[in-house]
Amino acid sequence: MVNYADIRKYMAEARDLYNQHVIDTTASFHTEALTAGEFAGIAAQDGDPYESYAVLADKRFAGYVLFCPFNPRQAYKRTAEVTIYMKKEYHGTGMAMDAIGFIEMRAAQKGIKTMLAKITAENIPSIRFFQKAGYRQAGILRDVGEKFGRILSVAIYQKDIPGK
Ligand SMILES: CC(C)(COP(=O)(O)OP(=O)(O)OC[C@H]1O[C@@H](n2cnc3c(N)ncnc32)[C@H](O)[C@@H]1OP(=O)(O)O)[C@@H](O)C(=O)NCCC(=O)NCCS
């Protein structure tokens, strides 16, 4: 059973999960672990209309999902960026797909029309995941990052979400 809760009650678990990816993977372009304050700045979306949730398996923290501003300039207000991180033991359970559907519903209710996901081009599981969720590639930023000695590109995936 998937539940959603205020991320603020699960900030330590969420930061641990994110920092594992900072240290071990190219899913994040941070290269140094974030402090509690730094992580709160990116993960606790509380400015209208943006929201962040912990994803719970029964009552256990399984991951987090959020939508945040794509760009602060007012004309971009119809567009938001989605972020999702799930703990490894919950991969392949379908919970992430449920969470994407949930956050799209919340975003649509807040007037967002277009969702974007920025995904490291070598992160094939994530690209497949977003494709399966109905996102299509809108563009690719070539060779914009470097981590672990590898030059990295970023794919931008986009989905129009129906109004609720
Ligand atoms: C992206 C992420 C949330 C997907 O979670 P997940 O648990 O694998 O997703 P689900 O089980 O809900 O959905 C599975 C679908 O995603 C795709 N997928 C997931 N892992 C895959 C893999 N290793 N190879 C290929 N496709 C994969 C498939 O289309 C799969 O559907 P299928 O099982 O019917 O083939 C998870 O991999 C994750 O947390 N990654 C680290 C953080 C990250 O990269 N976030 C994205 C940037 S915002």
PDB file of C-alpha atoms and ligand atoms in Angstrom:
ATOM      1  CA  MET A   1       0.000   0.000   0.000  1.00  0.00           C
ATOM      2  CA  VAL A   2       1.527   3.349  -1.106  1.00  0.00           C
ATOM      3  CA  ASN A   3       0.966   6.409   1.053  1.00  0.00           C
ATOM      4  CA  TYR A   4       2.178   9.981   0.794  1.00  0.00           C
ATOM      5  CA  ALA A   5       3.219  12.184   3.689  1.00  0.00           C
ATOM      6  CA  ASP A   6       4.763  15.588   4.303  1.00  0.00           C
ATOM      7  CA  ILE A   7       8.450  15.225   3.429  1.00  0.00           C
ATOM      8  CA  ARG A   8       9.433  17.359   6.436  1.00  0.00           C
ATOM      9  CA  LYS A   9       8.807  14.402   8.753  1.00  0.00           C
ATOM     10  CA  TYR A  10      11.262  12.268   6.744  1.00  0.00           C
ATOM     11  CA  MET A  11      14.047  14.732   5.914  1.00  0.00           C
ATOM     12  CA  ALA A  12      16.850  12.627   7.415  1.00  0.00           C
ATOM     13  CA  GLU A  13      15.862   9.514   5.414  1.00  0.00           C
ATOM     14  CA  ALA A  14      15.317  11.560   2.246  1.00  0.00           C
ATOM     15  CA  ARG A  15      18.715  13.263   2.592  1.00  0.00           C
ATOM     16  CA  ASP A  16      20.452   9.913   3.161  1.00  0.00           C
ATOM     17  CA  LEU A  17      18.827   8.540   0.009  1.00  0.00           C
ATOM     18  CA  TYR A  18      19.800  11.589  -2.055  1.00  0.00           C
ATOM     19  CA  ASN A  19      23.352  11.689  -0.694  1.00  0.00           C
ATOM     20  CA  GLN A  20      23.859   8.008  -1.621  1.00  0.00           C
ATOM     21  CA  HIS A  21      23.207   9.050  -5.218  1.00  0.00           C
ATOM     22  CA  VAL A  22      25.467  12.095  -4.867  1.00  0.00           C
ATOM     23  CA  ILE A  23      28.321   9.859  -3.743  1.00  0.00           C
ATOM     24  CA  ASP A  24      27.722   6.720  -5.853  1.00  0.00           C
ATOM     25  CA  THR A  25      25.885   7.675  -9.061  1.00  0.00           C
ATOM     26  CA  THR A  26      25.538  10.272 -11.789  1.00  0.00           C
ATOM     27  CA  ALA A  27      21.759  10.601 -11.216  1.00  0.00           C
ATOM     28  CA  SER A  28      22.636  13.758  -9.248  1.00  0.00           C
ATOM     29  CA  PHE A  29      25.037  16.413 -10.493  1.00  0.00           C
ATOM     30  CA  HIS A  30      25.998  17.306  -6.950  1.00  0.00           C
ATOM     31  CA  THR A  31      29.421  15.858  -6.231  1.00  0.00           C
ATOM     32  CA  GLU A  32      29.519  16.507  -2.485  1.00  0.00           C
ATOM     33  CA  ALA A  33      27.018  15.323   0.110  1.00  0.00           C
ATOM     34  CA  LEU A  34      24.454  17.948   1.084  1.00  0.00           C
ATOM     35  CA  THR A  35      24.040  19.252   4.618  1.00  0.00           C
ATOM     36  CA  ALA A  36      20.586  19.169   6.199  1.00  0.00           C
ATOM     37  CA  GLY A  37      20.088  22.840   5.362  1.00  0.00           C
ATOM     38  CA  GLU A  38      21.228  22.446   1.763  1.00  0.00           C
ATOM     39  CA  PHE A  39      18.981  19.433   1.239  1.00  0.00           C
ATOM     40  CA  ALA A  40      15.975  21.189   2.783  1.00  0.00           C
ATOM     41  CA  GLY A  41      16.526  23.995   0.284  1.00  0.00           C
ATOM     42  CA  ILE A  42      16.019  21.685  -2.684  1.00  0.00           C
ATOM     43  CA  ALA A  43      13.642  19.062  -1.270  1.00  0.00           C
ATOM     44  CA  ALA A  44      11.159  20.886   0.924  1.00  0.00           C
ATOM     45  CA  GLN A  45       9.046  22.624  -1.681  1.00  0.00           C
ATOM     46  CA  ASP A  46       6.547  24.730   0.172  1.00  0.00           C
ATOM     47  CA  GLY A  47       6.153  27.740  -2.071  1.00  0.00           C
ATOM     48  CA  ASP A  48       2.767  27.823  -3.762  1.00  0.00           C
ATOM     49  CA  PRO A  49       2.051  25.853  -5.946  1.00  0.00           C
ATOM     50  CA  TYR A  50       4.996  23.462  -5.439  1.00  0.00           C
ATOM     51  CA  GLU A  51       4.885  20.382  -3.183  1.00  0.00           C
ATOM     52  CA  SER A  52       7.144  17.584  -1.877  1.00  0.00           C
ATOM     53  CA  TYR A  53       6.116  14.210  -0.473  1.00  0.00           C
ATOM     54  CA  ALA A  54       7.690  11.239   1.206  1.00  0.00           C
ATOM     55  CA  VAL A  55       6.564   7.997  -0.467  1.00  0.00           C
ATOM     56  CA  LEU A  56       5.688   5.405   2.164  1.00  0.00           C
ATOM     57  CA  ALA A  57       5.334   1.635   1.900  1.00  0.00           C
ATOM     58  CA  ASP A  58       2.780   1.172   4.645  1.00  0.00           C
ATOM     59  CA  LYS A  59       4.484   3.432   7.182  1.00  0.00           C
ATOM     60  CA  ARG A  60       8.078   2.945   6.032  1.00  0.00           C
ATOM     61  CA  PHE A  61      10.017   5.580   4.086  1.00  0.00           C
ATOM     62  CA  ALA A  62      10.515   4.287   0.521  1.00  0.00           C
ATOM     63  CA  GLY A  63      11.462   7.450  -1.362  1.00  0.00           C
ATOM     64  CA  TYR A  64      10.367  10.944  -2.207  1.00  0.00           C
ATOM     65  CA  VAL A  65       8.768  12.836  -5.052  1.00  0.00           C
ATOM     66  CA  LEU A  66       8.353  16.548  -5.668  1.00  0.00           C
ATOM     67  CA  PHE A  67       7.568  19.205  -8.222  1.00  0.00           C
ATOM     68  CA  CYS A  68       9.455  22.492  -8.157  1.00  0.00           C
ATOM     69  CA  PRO A  69       9.869  25.584 -10.333  1.00  0.00           C
ATOM     70  CA  PHE A  70      11.485  24.940 -13.696  1.00  0.00           C
ATOM     71  CA  ASN A  71      12.371  28.643 -13.885  1.00  0.00           C
ATOM     72  CA  PRO A  72      11.364  31.428 -11.460  1.00  0.00           C
ATOM     73  CA  ARG A  73      10.391  33.914 -14.197  1.00  0.00           C
ATOM     74  CA  GLN A  74       6.614  34.304 -14.091  1.00  0.00           C
ATOM     75  CA  ALA A  75       5.822  33.210 -17.641  1.00  0.00           C
ATOM     76  CA  TYR A  76       7.202  29.725 -16.819  1.00  0.00           C
ATOM     77  CA  LYS A  77       4.578  29.225 -14.118  1.00  0.00           C
ATOM     78  CA  ARG A  78       2.614  26.656 -16.160  1.00  0.00           C
ATOM     79  CA  THR A  79       5.702  24.390 -16.156  1.00  0.00           C
ATOM     80  CA  ALA A  80       7.243  22.460 -13.253  1.00  0.00           C
ATOM     81  CA  GLU A  81      10.169  20.088 -12.850  1.00  0.00           C
ATOM     82  CA  VAL A  82       9.588  16.672 -11.296  1.00  0.00           C
ATOM     83  CA  THR A  83      12.110  14.782  -9.162  1.00  0.00           C
ATOM     84  CA  ILE A  84      11.763  11.249  -7.814  1.00  0.00           C
ATOM     85  CA  TYR A  85      14.162   9.113  -5.775  1.00  0.00           C
ATOM     86  CA  MET A  86      13.201   5.650  -4.541  1.00  0.00           C
ATOM     87  CA  LYS A  87      15.226   3.391  -2.245  1.00  0.00           C
ATOM     88  CA  LYS A  88      16.736   0.410  -4.084  1.00  0.00           C
ATOM     89  CA  GLU A  89      14.683  -2.167  -2.218  1.00  0.00           C
ATOM     90  CA  TYR A  90      11.523  -0.592  -3.644  1.00  0.00           C
ATOM     91  CA  HIS A  91      12.687  -0.467  -7.269  1.00  0.00           C
ATOM     92  CA  GLY A  92      10.599  -2.594  -9.581  1.00  0.00           C
ATOM     93  CA  THR A  93       7.615  -2.606  -7.252  1.00  0.00           C
ATOM     94  CA  GLY A  94       5.551  -0.095  -9.246  1.00  0.00           C
ATOM     95  CA  MET A  95       5.597   2.348  -6.347  1.00  0.00           C
ATOM     96  CA  ALA A  96       7.555   4.902  -8.367  1.00  0.00           C
ATOM     97  CA  MET A  97       4.944   4.792 -11.135  1.00  0.00           C
ATOM     98  CA  ASP A  98       2.230   5.330  -8.547  1.00  0.00           C
ATOM     99  CA  ALA A  99       4.208   8.257  -7.127  1.00  0.00           C
ATOM    100  CA  ILE A 100       4.599   9.905 -10.547  1.00  0.00           C
ATOM    101  CA  GLY A 101       0.853   9.618 -11.124  1.00  0.00           C
ATOM    102  CA  PHE A 102       0.239  11.098  -7.685  1.00  0.00           C
ATOM    103  CA  ILE A 103       2.571  14.088  -8.144  1.00  0.00           C
ATOM    104  CA  GLU A 104       1.168  14.795 -11.631  1.00  0.00           C
ATOM    105  CA  MET A 105      -2.333  14.841 -10.135  1.00  0.00           C
ATOM    106  CA  ARG A 106      -1.212  17.265  -7.415  1.00  0.00           C
ATOM    107  CA  ALA A 107       0.570  19.480  -9.962  1.00  0.00           C
ATOM    108  CA  ALA A 108      -2.452  19.495 -12.273  1.00  0.00           C
ATOM    109  CA  GLN A 109      -4.663  20.490  -9.361  1.00  0.00           C
ATOM    110  CA  LYS A 110      -2.313  23.424  -8.747  1.00  0.00           C
ATOM    111  CA  GLY A 111      -2.589  24.597 -12.357  1.00  0.00           C
ATOM    112  CA  ILE A 112       0.623  23.118 -13.781  1.00  0.00           C
ATOM    113  CA  LYS A 113       0.227  22.120 -17.440  1.00  0.00           C
ATOM    114  CA  THR A 114       3.644  20.770 -18.372  1.00  0.00           C
ATOM    115  CA  MET A 115       6.054  18.608 -16.390  1.00  0.00           C
ATOM    116  CA  LEU A 116       9.758  18.335 -17.172  1.00  0.00           C
ATOM    117  CA  ALA A 117      12.299  15.795 -15.960  1.00  0.00           C
ATOM    118  CA  LYS A 118      16.032  16.397 -16.371  1.00  0.00           C
ATOM    119  CA  ILE A 119      17.740  13.002 -16.533  1.00  0.00           C
ATOM    120  CA  THR A 120      21.410  12.175 -16.936  1.00  0.00           C
ATOM    121  CA  ALA A 121      21.585  10.598 -20.381  1.00  0.00           C
ATOM    122  CA  GLU A 122      23.424   7.499 -19.113  1.00  0.00           C
ATOM    123  CA  ASN A 123      20.696   6.854 -16.495  1.00  0.00           C
ATOM    124  CA  ILE A 124      18.831   4.352 -18.670  1.00  0.00           C
ATOM    125  CA  PRO A 125      16.523   2.943 -15.929  1.00  0.00           C
ATOM    126  CA  SER A 126      15.274   6.447 -15.197  1.00  0.00           C
ATOM    127  CA  ILE A 127      14.845   7.312 -18.877  1.00  0.00           C
ATOM    128  CA  ARG A 128      12.859   4.094 -19.424  1.00  0.00           C
ATOM    129  CA  PHE A 129      10.820   4.858 -16.344  1.00  0.00           C
ATOM    130  CA  PHE A 130       9.850   8.345 -17.546  1.00  0.00           C
ATOM    131  CA  GLN A 131       9.155   7.070 -21.064  1.00  0.00           C
ATOM    132  CA  LYS A 132       6.831   4.459 -19.608  1.00  0.00           C
ATOM    133  CA  ALA A 133       5.133   7.219 -17.594  1.00  0.00           C
ATOM    134  CA  GLY A 134       4.370   9.042 -20.860  1.00  0.00           C
ATOM    135  CA  TYR A 135       7.239  11.525 -21.029  1.00  0.00           C
ATOM    136  CA  ARG A 136       8.887  12.260 -24.385  1.00  0.00           C
ATOM    137  CA  GLN A 137      12.366  13.607 -25.039  1.00  0.00           C
ATOM    138  CA  ALA A 138      12.248  17.370 -25.639  1.00  0.00           C
ATOM    139  CA  GLY A 139      15.959  17.883 -26.027  1.00  0.00           C
ATOM    140  CA  ILE A 140      19.423  16.979 -24.909  1.00  0.00           C
ATOM    141  CA  LEU A 141      22.065  19.172 -23.315  1.00  0.00           C
ATOM    142  CA  ARG A 142      25.281  17.651 -24.575  1.00  0.00           C
ATOM    143  CA  ASP A 143      28.381  17.261 -22.415  1.00  0.00           C
ATOM    144  CA  VAL A 144      27.227  19.753 -19.775  1.00  0.00           C
ATOM    145  CA  GLY A 145      28.459  17.799 -16.756  1.00  0.00           C
ATOM    146  CA  GLU A 146      31.504  15.921 -15.520  1.00  0.00           C
ATOM    147  CA  LYS A 147      31.546  13.437 -12.655  1.00  0.00           C
ATOM    148  CA  PHE A 148      33.729  10.429 -11.847  1.00  0.00           C
ATOM    149  CA  GLY A 149      35.926  11.472 -14.811  1.00  0.00           C
ATOM    150  CA  ARG A 150      33.067  11.064 -17.303  1.00  0.00           C
ATOM    151  CA  ILE A 151      31.599  13.829 -19.472  1.00  0.00           C
ATOM    152  CA  LEU A 152      27.816  13.705 -19.085  1.00  0.00           C
ATOM    153  CA  SER A 153      24.833  14.841 -21.114  1.00  0.00           C
ATOM    154  CA  VAL A 154      21.391  15.627 -19.724  1.00  0.00           C
ATOM    155  CA  ALA A 155      18.159  14.623 -21.457  1.00  0.00           C
ATOM    156  CA  ILE A 156      15.055  16.712 -20.915  1.00  0.00           C
ATOM    157  CA  TYR A 157      11.805  14.748 -20.876  1.00  0.00           C
ATOM    158  CA  GLN A 158       8.420  16.434 -21.038  1.00  0.00           C
ATOM    159  CA  LYS A 159       4.772  15.538 -20.501  1.00  0.00           C
ATOM    160  CA  ASP A 160       1.631  17.638 -20.780  1.00  0.00           C
ATOM    161  CA  ILE A 161      -0.673  16.893 -17.875  1.00  0.00           C
ATOM    162  CA  PRO A 162      -4.407  17.304 -18.201  1.00  0.00           C
ATOM    163  CA  GLY A 163      -6.152  19.845 -15.963  1.00  0.00           C
ATOM    164  CA  LYS A 164      -8.119  18.465 -13.029  1.00  0.00           C
TER     165      LYS A 164
HETATM  166  C1  LIG B   1      13.717   6.313 -11.561  1.00  0.00           C
HETATM  167  C2  LIG B   1      13.206   5.392 -10.452  1.00  0.00           C
HETATM  168  C3  LIG B   1      12.377   6.230  -9.495  1.00  0.00           C
HETATM  169  C4  LIG B   1      12.346   4.296 -11.098  1.00  0.00           C
HETATM  170  O1  LIG B   1      11.919   3.442 -10.062  1.00  0.00           O
HETATM  171  P1  LIG B   1      11.406   1.928 -10.330  1.00  0.00           P
HETATM  172  O2  LIG B   1      11.036   1.368  -9.026  1.00  0.00           O
HETATM  173  O3  LIG B   1      12.382   1.202 -11.152  1.00  0.00           O
HETATM  174  O4  LIG B   1      10.100   2.194 -11.172  1.00  0.00           O
HETATM  175  P2  LIG B   1       8.750   1.316 -11.275  1.00  0.00           P
HETATM  176  O5  LIG B   1       8.964  -0.057 -10.749  1.00  0.00           O
HETATM  177  O6  LIG B   1       7.592   2.087 -10.761  1.00  0.00           O
HETATM  178  O7  LIG B   1       8.577   1.320 -12.861  1.00  0.00           O
HETATM  179  C5  LIG B   1       9.292   0.419 -13.560  1.00  0.00           C
HETATM  180  C6  LIG B   1       9.450   0.856 -15.030  1.00  0.00           C
HETATM  181  O8  LIG B   1      10.589   1.721 -15.163  1.00  0.00           O
HETATM  182  C7  LIG B   1      11.469   1.209 -16.202  1.00  0.00           C
HETATM  183  N1  LIG B   1      12.697   0.681 -15.556  1.00  0.00           N
HETATM  184  C8  LIG B   1      12.989   0.724 -14.242  1.00  0.00           C
HETATM  185  N2  LIG B   1      14.206   0.177 -14.005  1.00  0.00           N
HETATM  186  C9  LIG B   1      14.695  -0.208 -15.208  1.00  0.00           C
HETATM  187  C10 LIG B   1      15.923  -0.797 -15.636  1.00  0.00           C
HETATM  188  N3  LIG B   1      16.906  -1.134 -14.770  1.00  0.00           N
HETATM  189  N4  LIG B   1      16.102  -1.030 -16.943  1.00  0.00           N
HETATM  190  C11 LIG B   1      15.143  -0.701 -17.824  1.00  0.00           C
HETATM  191  N5  LIG B   1      13.949  -0.149 -17.491  1.00  0.00           N
HETATM  192  C12 LIG B   1      13.741   0.114 -16.199  1.00  0.00           C
HETATM  193  C13 LIG B   1      10.695   0.119 -16.904  1.00  0.00           C
HETATM  194  O9  LIG B   1       9.946   0.725 -17.952  1.00  0.00           O
HETATM  195  C14 LIG B   1       9.761  -0.392 -15.829  1.00  0.00           C
HETATM  196  O10 LIG B   1       8.579  -0.914 -16.323  1.00  0.00           O
HETATM  197  P3  LIG B   1       8.414  -2.530 -16.448  1.00  0.00           P
HETATM  198  O11 LIG B   1       8.814  -3.082 -15.116  1.00  0.00           O
HETATM  199  O12 LIG B   1       6.998  -2.732 -16.775  1.00  0.00           O
HETATM  200  O13 LIG B   1       9.367  -2.908 -17.537  1.00  0.00           O
HETATM  201  C15 LIG B   1      14.373   4.718  -9.678  1.00  0.00           C
HETATM  202  O14 LIG B   1      15.160   4.015 -10.591  1.00  0.00           O
HETATM  203  C16 LIG B   1      15.249   5.685  -8.893  1.00  0.00           C
HETATM  204  O15 LIG B   1      14.929   6.098  -7.783  1.00  0.00           O
HETATM  205  N6  LIG B   1      16.423   6.049  -9.480  1.00  0.00           N
HETATM  206  C17 LIG B   1      17.380   6.930  -8.827  1.00  0.00           C
HETATM  207  C18 LIG B   1      16.976   8.375  -8.869  1.00  0.00           C
HETATM  208  C19 LIG B   1      16.764   8.879 -10.259  1.00  0.00           C
HETATM  209  O16 LIG B   1      17.491   8.575 -11.179  1.00  0.00           O
HETATM  210  N7  LIG B   1      15.701   9.709 -10.419  1.00  0.00           N
HETATM  211  C20 LIG B   1      15.363  10.285 -11.707  1.00  0.00           C
HETATM  212  C21 LIG B   1      15.821  11.665 -11.837  1.00  0.00           C
HETATM  213  S1  LIG B   1      14.549  12.769 -11.239  1.00  0.00           S
END
